[in-house]
Short mmCIF file of C-alpha atoms and ligand atoms in Angstrom, two decimals:
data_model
loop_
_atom_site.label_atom_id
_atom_site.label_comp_id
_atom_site.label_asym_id
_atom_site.label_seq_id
_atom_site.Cartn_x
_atom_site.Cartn_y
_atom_site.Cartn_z
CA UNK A 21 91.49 115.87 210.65
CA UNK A 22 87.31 116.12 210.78
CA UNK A 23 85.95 113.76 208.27
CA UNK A 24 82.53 115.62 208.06
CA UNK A 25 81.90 119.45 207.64
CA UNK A 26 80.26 122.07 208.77
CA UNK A 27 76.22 121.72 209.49
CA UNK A 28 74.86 123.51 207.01
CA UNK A 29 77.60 122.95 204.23
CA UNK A 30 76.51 123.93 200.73
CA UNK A 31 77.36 121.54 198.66
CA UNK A 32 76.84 121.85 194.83
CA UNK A 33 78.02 121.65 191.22
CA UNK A 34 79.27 124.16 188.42
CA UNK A 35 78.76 124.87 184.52
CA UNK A 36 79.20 127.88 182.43
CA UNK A 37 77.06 128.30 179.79
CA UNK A 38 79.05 128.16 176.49
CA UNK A 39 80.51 125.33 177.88
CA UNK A 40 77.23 123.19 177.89
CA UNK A 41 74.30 125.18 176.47
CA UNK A 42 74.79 124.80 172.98
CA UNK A 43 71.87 126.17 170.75
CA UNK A 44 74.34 129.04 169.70
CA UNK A 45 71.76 131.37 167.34
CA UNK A 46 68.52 130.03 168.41
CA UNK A 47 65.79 132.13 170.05
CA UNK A 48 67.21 135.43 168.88
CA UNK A 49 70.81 134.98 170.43
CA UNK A 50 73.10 137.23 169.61
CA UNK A 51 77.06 136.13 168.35
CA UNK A 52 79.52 136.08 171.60
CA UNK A 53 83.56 135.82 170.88
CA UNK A 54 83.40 132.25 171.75
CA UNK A 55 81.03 131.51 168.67
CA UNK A 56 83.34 133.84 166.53
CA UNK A 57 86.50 132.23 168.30
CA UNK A 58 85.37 128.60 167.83
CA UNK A 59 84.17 129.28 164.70
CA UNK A 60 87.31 130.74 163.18
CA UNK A 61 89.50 127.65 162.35
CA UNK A 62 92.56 126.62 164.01
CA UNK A 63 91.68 127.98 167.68
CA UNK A 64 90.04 125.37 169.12
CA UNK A 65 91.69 121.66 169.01
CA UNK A 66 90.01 119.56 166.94
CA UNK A 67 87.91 122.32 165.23
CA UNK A 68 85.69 121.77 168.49
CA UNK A 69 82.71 124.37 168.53
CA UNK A 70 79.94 124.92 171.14
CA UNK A 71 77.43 125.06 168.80
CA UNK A 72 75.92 122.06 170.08
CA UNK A 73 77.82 121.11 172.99
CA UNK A 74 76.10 119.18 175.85
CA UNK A 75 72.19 120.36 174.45
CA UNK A 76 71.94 121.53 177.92
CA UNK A 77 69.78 124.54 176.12
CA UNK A 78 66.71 121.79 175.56
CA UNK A 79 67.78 119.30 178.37
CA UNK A 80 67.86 121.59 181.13
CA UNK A 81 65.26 119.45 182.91
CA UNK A 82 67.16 116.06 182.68
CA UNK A 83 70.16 117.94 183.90
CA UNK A 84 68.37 119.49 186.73
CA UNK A 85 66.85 115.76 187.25
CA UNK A 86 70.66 114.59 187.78
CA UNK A 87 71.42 117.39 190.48
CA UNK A 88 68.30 116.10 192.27
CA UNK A 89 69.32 112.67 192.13
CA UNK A 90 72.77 113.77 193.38
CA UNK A 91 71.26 116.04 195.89
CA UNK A 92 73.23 118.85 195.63
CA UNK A 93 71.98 122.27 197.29
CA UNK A 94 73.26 124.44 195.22
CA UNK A 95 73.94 124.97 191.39
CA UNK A 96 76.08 127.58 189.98
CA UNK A 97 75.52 128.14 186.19
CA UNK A 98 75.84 131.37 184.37
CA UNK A 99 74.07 132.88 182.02
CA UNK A 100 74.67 133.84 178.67
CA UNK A 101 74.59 137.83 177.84
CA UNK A 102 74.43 137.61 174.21
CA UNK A 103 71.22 135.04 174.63
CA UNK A 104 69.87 138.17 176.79
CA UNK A 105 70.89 141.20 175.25
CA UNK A 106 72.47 139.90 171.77
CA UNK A 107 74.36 142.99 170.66
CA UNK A 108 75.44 143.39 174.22
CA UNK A 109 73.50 146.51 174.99
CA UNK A 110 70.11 148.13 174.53
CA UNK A 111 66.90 145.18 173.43
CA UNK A 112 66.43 142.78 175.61
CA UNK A 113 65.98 139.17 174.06
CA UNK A 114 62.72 138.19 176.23
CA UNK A 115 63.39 134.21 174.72
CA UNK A 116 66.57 134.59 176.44
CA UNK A 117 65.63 135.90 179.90
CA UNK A 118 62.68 132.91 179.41
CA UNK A 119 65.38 130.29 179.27
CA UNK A 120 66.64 131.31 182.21
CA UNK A 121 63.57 131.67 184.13
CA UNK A 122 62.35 127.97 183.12
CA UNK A 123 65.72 126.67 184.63
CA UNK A 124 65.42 128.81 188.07
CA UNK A 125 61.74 127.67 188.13
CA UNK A 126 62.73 124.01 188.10
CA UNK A 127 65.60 124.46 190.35
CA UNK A 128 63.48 125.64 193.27
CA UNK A 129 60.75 122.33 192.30
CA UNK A 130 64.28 120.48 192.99
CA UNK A 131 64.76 121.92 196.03
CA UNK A 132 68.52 123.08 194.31
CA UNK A 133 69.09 126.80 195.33
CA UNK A 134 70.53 128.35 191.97
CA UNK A 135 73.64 130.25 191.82
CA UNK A 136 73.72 132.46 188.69
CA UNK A 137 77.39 134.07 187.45
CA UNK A 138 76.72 136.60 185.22
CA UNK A 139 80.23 136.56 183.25
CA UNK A 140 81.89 133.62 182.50
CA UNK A 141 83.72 134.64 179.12
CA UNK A 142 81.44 134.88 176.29
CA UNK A 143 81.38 138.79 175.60
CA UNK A 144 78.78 139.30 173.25
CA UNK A 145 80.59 140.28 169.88
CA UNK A 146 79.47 143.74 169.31
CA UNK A 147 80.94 144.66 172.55
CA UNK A 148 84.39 142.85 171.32
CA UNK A 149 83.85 145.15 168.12
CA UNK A 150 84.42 147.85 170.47
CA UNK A 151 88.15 146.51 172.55
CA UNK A 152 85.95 144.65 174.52
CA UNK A 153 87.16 144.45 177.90
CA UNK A 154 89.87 146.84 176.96
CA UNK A 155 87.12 149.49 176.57
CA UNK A 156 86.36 151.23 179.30
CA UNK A 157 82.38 151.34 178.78
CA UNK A 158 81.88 147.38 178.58
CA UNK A 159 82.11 148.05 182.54
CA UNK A 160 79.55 150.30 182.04
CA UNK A 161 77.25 147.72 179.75
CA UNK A 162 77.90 145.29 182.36
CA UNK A 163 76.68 146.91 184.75
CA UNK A 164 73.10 147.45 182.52
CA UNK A 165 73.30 144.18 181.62
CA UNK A 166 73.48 142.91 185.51
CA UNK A 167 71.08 144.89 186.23
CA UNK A 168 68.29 143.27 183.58
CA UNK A 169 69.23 140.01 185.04
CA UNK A 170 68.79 141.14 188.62
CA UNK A 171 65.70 142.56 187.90
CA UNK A 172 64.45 139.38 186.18
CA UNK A 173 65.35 136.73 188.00
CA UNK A 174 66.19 138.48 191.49
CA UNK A 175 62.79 136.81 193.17
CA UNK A 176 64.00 133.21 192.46
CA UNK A 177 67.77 134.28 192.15
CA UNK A 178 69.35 135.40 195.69
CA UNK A 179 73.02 134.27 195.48
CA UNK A 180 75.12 135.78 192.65
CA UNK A 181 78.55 135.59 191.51
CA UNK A 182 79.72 138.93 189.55
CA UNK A 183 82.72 137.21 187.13
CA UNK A 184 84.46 134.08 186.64
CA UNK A 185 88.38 134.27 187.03
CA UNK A 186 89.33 137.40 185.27
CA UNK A 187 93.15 136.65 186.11
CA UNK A 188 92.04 133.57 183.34
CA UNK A 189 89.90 135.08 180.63
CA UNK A 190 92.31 138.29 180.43
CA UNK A 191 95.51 136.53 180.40
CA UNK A 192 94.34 133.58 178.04
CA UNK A 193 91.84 135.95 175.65
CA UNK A 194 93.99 139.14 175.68
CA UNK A 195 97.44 138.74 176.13
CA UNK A 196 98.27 135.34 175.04
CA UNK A 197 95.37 135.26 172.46
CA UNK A 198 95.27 131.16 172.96
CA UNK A 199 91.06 131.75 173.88
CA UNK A 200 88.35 134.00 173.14
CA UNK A 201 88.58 136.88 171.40
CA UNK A 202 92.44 135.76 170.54
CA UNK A 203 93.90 139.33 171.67
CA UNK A 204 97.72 139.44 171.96
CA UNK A 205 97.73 143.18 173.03
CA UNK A 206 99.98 144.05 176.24
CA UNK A 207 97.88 147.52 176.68
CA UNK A 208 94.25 145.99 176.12
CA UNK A 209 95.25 142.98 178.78
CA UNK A 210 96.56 145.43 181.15
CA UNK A 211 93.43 147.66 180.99
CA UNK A 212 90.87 144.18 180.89
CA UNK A 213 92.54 143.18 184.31
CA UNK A 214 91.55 146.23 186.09
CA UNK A 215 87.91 146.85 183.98
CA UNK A 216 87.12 143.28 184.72
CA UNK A 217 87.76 144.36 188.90
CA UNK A 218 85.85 147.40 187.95
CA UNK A 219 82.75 145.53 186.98
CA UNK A 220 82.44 143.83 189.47
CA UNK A 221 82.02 147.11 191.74
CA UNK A 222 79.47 148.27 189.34
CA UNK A 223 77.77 144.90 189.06
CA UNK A 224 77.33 144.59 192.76
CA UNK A 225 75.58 147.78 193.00
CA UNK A 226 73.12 146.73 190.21
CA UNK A 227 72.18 143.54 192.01
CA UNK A 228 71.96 145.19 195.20
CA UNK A 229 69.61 147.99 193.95
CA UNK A 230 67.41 144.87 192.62
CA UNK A 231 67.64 142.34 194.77
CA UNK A 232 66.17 142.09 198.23
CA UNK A 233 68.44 139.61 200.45
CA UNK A 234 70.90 139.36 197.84
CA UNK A 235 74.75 137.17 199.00
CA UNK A 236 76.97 138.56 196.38
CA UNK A 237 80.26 136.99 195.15
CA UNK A 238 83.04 136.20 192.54
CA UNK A 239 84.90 133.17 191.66
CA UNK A 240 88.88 134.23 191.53
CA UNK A 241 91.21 131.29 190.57
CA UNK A 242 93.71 131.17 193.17
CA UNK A 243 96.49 128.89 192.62
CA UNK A 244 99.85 129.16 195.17
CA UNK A 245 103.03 130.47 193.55
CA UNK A 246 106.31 128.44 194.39
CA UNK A 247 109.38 128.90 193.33
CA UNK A 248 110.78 125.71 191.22
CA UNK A 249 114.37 126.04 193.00
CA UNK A 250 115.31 128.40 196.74
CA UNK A 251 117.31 130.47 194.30
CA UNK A 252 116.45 134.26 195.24
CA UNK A 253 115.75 134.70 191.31
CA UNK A 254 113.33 132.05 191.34
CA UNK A 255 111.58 133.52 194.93
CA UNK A 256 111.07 136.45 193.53
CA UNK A 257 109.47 134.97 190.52
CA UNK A 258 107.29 133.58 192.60
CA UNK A 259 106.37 136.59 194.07
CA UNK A 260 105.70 138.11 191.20
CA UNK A 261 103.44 135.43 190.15
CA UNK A 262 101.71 135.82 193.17
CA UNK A 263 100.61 139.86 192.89
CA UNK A 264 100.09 139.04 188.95
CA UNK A 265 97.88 136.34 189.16
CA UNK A 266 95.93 136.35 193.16
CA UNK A 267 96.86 139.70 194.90
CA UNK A 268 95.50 141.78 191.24
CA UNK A 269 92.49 140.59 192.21
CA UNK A 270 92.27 140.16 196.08
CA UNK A 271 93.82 143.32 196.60
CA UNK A 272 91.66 145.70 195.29
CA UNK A 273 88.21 143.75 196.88
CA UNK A 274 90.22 143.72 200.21
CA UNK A 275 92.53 146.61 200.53
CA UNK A 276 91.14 149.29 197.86
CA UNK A 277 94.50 148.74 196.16
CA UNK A 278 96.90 147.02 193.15
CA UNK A 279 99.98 145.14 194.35
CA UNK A 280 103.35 146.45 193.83
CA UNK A 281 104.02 145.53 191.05
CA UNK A 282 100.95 147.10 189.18
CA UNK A 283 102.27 150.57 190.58
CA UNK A 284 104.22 151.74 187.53
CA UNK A 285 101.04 150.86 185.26
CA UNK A 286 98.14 152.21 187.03
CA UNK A 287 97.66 154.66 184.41
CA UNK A 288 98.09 152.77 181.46
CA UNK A 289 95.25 150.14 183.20
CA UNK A 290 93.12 153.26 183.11
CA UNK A 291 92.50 153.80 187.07
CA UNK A 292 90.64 156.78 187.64
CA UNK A 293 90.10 158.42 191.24
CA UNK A 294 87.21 156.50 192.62
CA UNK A 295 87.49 153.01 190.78
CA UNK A 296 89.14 151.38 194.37
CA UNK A 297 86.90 152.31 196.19
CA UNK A 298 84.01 151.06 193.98
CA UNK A 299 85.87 147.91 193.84
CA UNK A 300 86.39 147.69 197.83
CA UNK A 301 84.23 145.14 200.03
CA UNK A 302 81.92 145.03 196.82
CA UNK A 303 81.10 141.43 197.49
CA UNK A 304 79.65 139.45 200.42
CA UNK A 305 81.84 136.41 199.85
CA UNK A 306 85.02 135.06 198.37
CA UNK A 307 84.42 132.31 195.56
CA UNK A 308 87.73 130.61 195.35
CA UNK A 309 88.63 128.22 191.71
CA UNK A 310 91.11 125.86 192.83
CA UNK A 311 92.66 123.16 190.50
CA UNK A 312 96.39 123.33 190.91
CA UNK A 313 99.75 125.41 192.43
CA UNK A 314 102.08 126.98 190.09
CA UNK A 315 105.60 126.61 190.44
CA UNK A 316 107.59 129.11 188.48
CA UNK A 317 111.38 129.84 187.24
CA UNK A 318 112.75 133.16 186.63
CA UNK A 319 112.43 134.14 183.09
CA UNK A 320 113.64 137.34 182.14
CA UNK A 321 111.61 137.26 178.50
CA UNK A 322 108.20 137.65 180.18
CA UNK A 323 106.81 141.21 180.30
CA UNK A 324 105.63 142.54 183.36
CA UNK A 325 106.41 139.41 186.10
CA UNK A 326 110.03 137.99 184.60
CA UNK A 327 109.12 134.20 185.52
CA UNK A 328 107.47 131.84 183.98
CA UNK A 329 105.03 128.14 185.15
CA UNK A 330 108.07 125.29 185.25
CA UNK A 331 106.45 122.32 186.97
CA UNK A 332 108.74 119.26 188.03
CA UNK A 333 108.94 116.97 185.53
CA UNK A 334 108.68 114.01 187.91
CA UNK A 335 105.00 114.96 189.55
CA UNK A 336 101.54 113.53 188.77
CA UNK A 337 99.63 115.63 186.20
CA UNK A 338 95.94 115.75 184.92
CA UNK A 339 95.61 115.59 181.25
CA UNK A 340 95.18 119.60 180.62
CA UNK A 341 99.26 119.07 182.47
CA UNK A 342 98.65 120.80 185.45
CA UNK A 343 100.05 119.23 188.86
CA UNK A 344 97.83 116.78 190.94
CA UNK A 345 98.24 119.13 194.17
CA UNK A 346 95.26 119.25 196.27
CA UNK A 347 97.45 120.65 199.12
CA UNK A 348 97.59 123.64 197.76
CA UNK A 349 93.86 124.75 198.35
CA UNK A 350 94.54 124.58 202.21
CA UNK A 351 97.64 126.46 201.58
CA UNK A 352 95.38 129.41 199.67
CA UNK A 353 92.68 129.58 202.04
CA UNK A 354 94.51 129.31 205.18
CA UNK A 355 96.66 132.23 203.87
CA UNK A 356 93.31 134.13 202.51
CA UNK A 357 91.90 133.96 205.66
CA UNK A 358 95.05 135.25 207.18
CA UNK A 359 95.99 137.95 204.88
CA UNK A 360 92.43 139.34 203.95
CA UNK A 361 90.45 139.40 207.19
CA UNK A 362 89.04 135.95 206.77
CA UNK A 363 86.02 136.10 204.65
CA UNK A 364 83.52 134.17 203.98
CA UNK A 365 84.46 131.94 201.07
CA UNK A 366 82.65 129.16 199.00
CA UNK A 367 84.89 126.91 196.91
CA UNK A 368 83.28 127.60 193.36
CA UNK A 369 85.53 124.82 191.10
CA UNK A 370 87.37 122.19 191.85
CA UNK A 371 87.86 119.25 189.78
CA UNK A 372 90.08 117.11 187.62
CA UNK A 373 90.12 116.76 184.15
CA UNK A 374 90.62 113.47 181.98
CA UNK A 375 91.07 111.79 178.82
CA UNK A 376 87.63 109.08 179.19
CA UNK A 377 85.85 106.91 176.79
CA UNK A 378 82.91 104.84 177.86
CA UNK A 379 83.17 101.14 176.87
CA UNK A 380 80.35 98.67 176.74
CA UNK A 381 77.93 101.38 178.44
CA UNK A 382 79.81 100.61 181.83
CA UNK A 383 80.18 103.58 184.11
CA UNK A 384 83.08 105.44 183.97
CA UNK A 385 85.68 104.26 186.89
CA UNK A 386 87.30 107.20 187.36
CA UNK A 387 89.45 106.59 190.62
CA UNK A 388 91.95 109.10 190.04
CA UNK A 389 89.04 111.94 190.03
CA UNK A 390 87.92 110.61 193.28
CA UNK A 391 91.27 110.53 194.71
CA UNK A 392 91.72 114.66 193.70
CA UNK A 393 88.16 115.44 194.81
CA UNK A 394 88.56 113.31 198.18
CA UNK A 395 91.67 114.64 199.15
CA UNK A 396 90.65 118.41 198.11
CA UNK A 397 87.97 117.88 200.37
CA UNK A 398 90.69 116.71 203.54
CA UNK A 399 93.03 119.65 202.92
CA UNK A 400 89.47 121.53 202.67
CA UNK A 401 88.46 120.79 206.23
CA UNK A 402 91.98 121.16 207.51
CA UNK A 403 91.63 124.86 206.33
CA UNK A 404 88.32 125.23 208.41
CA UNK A 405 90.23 123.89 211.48
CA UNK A 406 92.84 126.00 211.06
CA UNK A 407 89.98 129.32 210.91
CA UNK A 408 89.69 129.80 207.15
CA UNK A 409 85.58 129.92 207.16
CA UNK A 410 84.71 128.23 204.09
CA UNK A 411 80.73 127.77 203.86
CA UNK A 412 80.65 125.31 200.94
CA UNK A 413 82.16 123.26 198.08
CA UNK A 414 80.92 122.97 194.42
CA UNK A 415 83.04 120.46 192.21
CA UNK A 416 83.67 121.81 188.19
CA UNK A 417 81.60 120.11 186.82
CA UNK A 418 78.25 118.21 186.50
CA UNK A 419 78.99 117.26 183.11
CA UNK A 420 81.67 116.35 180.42
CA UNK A 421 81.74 120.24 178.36
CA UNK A 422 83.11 122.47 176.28
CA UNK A 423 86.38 122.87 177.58
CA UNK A 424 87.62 126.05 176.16
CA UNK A 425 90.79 125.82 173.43
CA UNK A 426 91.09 122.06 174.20
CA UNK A 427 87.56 121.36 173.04
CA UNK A 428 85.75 118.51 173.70
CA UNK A 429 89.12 116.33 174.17
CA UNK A 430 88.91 117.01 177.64
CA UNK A 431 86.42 116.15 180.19
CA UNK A 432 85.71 117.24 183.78
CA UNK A 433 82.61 115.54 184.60
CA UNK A 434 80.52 113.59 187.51
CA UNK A 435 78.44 112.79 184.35
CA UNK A 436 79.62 111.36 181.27
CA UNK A 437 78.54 113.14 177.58
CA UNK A 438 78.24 111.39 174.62
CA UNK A 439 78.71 113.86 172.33
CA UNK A 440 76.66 112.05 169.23
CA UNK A 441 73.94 111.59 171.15
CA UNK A 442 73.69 113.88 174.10
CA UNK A 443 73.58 111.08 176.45
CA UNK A 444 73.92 111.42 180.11
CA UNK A 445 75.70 108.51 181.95
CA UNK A 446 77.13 109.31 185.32
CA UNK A 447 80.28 108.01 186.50
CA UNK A 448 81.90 106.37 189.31
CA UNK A 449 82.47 109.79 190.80
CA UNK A 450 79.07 111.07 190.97
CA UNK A 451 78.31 108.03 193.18
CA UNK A 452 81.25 109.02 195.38
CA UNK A 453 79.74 112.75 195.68
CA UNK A 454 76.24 111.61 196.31
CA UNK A 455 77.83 109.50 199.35
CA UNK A 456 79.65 112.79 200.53
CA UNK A 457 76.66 115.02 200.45
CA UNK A 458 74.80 112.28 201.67
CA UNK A 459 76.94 112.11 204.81
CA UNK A 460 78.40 115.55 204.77
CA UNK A 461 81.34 114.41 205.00
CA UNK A 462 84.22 111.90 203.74
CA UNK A 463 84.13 108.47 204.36
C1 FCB B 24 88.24 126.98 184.95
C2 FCB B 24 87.04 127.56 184.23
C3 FCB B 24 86.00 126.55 183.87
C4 FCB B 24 86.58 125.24 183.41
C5 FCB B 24 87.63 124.76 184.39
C6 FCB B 24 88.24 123.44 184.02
O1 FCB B 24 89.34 127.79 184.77
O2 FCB B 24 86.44 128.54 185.03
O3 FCB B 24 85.16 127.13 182.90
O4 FCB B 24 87.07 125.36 182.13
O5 FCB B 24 88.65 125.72 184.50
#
């Protein structure tokens, strides 16, 4: 099993910017569904907002001093597109675009190459006034709205990631309605799913038409599908879990086409002659989101894939309840590789998230986060032995954030946020990560 990786490895850390960014309506930023959501009580545990949340907005620099310190390469963040265009289309917000320019500036005095996602859930609320991603033209204002940001940024900007896990924001914020905008609509999730793969066809073509020497990619989560029991009702859950939650959006940026199991709906998703092959080989790389597998049980009250997540009772979880199961991200990418040509893939998230309190301004000692990331990182290289040709590794997340519905309660940090005061403390696992990148490798 190789202990140290690739040369050349990128290693690096994630954020998204509702999640840390706070300063929610300063500087002529328009309202996103995240404000509204967060805003409208009983959504968010705890009443949690990210008004505030990590100040990241006015700390940028300290933040970007961390990175250094860690000496990551790379930093994904995205950028917010009501802080840029605050109804969602038409003026530009030059404050906004400014922002992000200061941050990209001081990345490159860091020596930190910035990676800059240009979706990572909070649709400005005009567009949401509209169906949001259920509307067929907020593919279109994406695509305008990508294309202000390439144009922008695209000299100190090269690598871009189009949209963060659309299997996530559409079956969380439009079916289930449990996160932003709270839509419980079979018919406008349907449609988001294949508008959200739509974008990103139009997206790329924006960047590319902007930026010279531009590596374009996504970040999908991929989780493995197993069946709880060898029952053939419970394989074929799992099967169905599969197309519903990876193949919807491998298959179309692979094969120019929707799983099985999407046939009977392509019209009601609103697929018109063309969309698949706007959607085909868009991107230059595979981001893959990996935090857990998903074992399922057939369930013959769920629409659409009759089965429904039923984890052993008797396995380690984190403290959001998913599985500790870092085997499963060799299983995806060795089976990515295999099934879809073997791209080039960067692993976008990984992490583990926690229930932490600082005491007596001691560090954090947050063993079982090393254990996940450590052995992530074996199963990781075991994949690139066995072919998969994975380029790099960025760990969810620099800091304790806004995490979604479960608010603040829940934290996935290297760095440790006191909420009160903003302060930064890193913990025992940020050490551990310096040592990797350090040594490219595991000790
Ligand atoms: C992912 C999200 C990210 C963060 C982690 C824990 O699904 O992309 O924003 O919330 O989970």
């Amino acid at each position: 099993m190789p202990t140290t990786f690739p040369t050349n490895f990128v290693w690096g850390v994630s954020t998204a910017s509702y999640q840390i960014e706070g300063a929610w309506n300063e500087d002529g930023k328009g309202e996103n569904i995240w404000d509204r959501f967060s805003h409208t009580p009983g959504k968010v545990a705890n009443g949690d907002t990210g008004d505030a949340a990590c100040d990241h907005y006015h700390r940028y620099g300290e933040d970007v001093a961390l990175m250094a310190r860690l000496g990551v390469s790379a930093y994904r963040f995205s950028t917010s597109w009501a802080r840029i265009q605050p109804a969602g289309k038409g003026a530009v917000n030059p404050a906004g675009l400014d922002f992000y320019r200061r941050l990209v500036h001081d990345l490159h005095q860091a020596n930190i190459e910035p990676w800059l996602c240009l979706y990572h859930w909070d649709l400005p609320q005009k567009l949401q006034n509209g169906g949001g991603w259920a509307n067929r033209d907020t593919v279109l204002r994406f695509g305008e709205y990508a294309e202000i940001v390439a144009k922008a940024l695209g000299d100190g900007v090269k690598t871009w990631v189009l949209i963060n896990e659309p299997s996530v924001f559409t079956t969380f914020g439009y079916l289930q309605g449990r996160m932003a905008p709270g839509v419980t609509d079979f018919s406008d999730f349907i449609r988001a799913t294949h508008h959200a793969n739509l974008a990103q066809g139009i997206g790329a073509q924006a960047i590319r038409a902007s930026v010279k020497d531009s590596s374009i990619g996504n970040a999908l989560s991929l989780s493995p599908a197993h069946p709880r029991s060898d029952t053939q009702a419970d394989l074929e859950a799992a099967d169905r879990m599969d197309q519903f939650w990876n193949r919807w959006y491998l298959d179309p940026l692979y094969r120019g086409s929707y799983p099985d199991l999407a046939t009977p709906l392509l019209e009601v998703m609103g697929v018109e002659p063309g969309d698949l092959g706007l959607i085909k080989g868009c991107t230059d790389w595979l981001g893959v989101n990996y935090y857990s597998r998903t074992v399922v049980s057939y369930d013959p009250d769920v629409p659409l894939i009759q089965a429904t997540p039923n984890p052993p009772p008797d396995t380690p979880k984190m403290a959001l309840g998913l599985e500790i199961y870092p085997q499963g991200l060799e299983e995806i990418l060795v089976r990515v590789a295999r099934d879809y040509g073997n791209p080039r893939i960067y692993i976008t998230e990984n992490g583990m998230g926690r229930h932490e309190e600082m005491q007596d301004d001691r560090p954090i000692a947050d063993a079982p986060r090393i254990a996940f990331l450590n052995a992530s990182l074996e199963y990781l290289g075991r994949a690139i032995a066995g072919g998969a040709d994975v380029r790099g590794y960025l760990v969810w997340s620099l800091l304790d954030n806004f995490e979604w519905d479960s608010g603040y309660a829940e934290r996935f940090g290297l760095v440790y946020v006191d909420y009160a005061t903003c302060t930064r403390t890193p913990k025992r696992s940020f050490d551990w990560y310096a040592g990797v990148i350090e040594r490219n490798g595991l000790e």
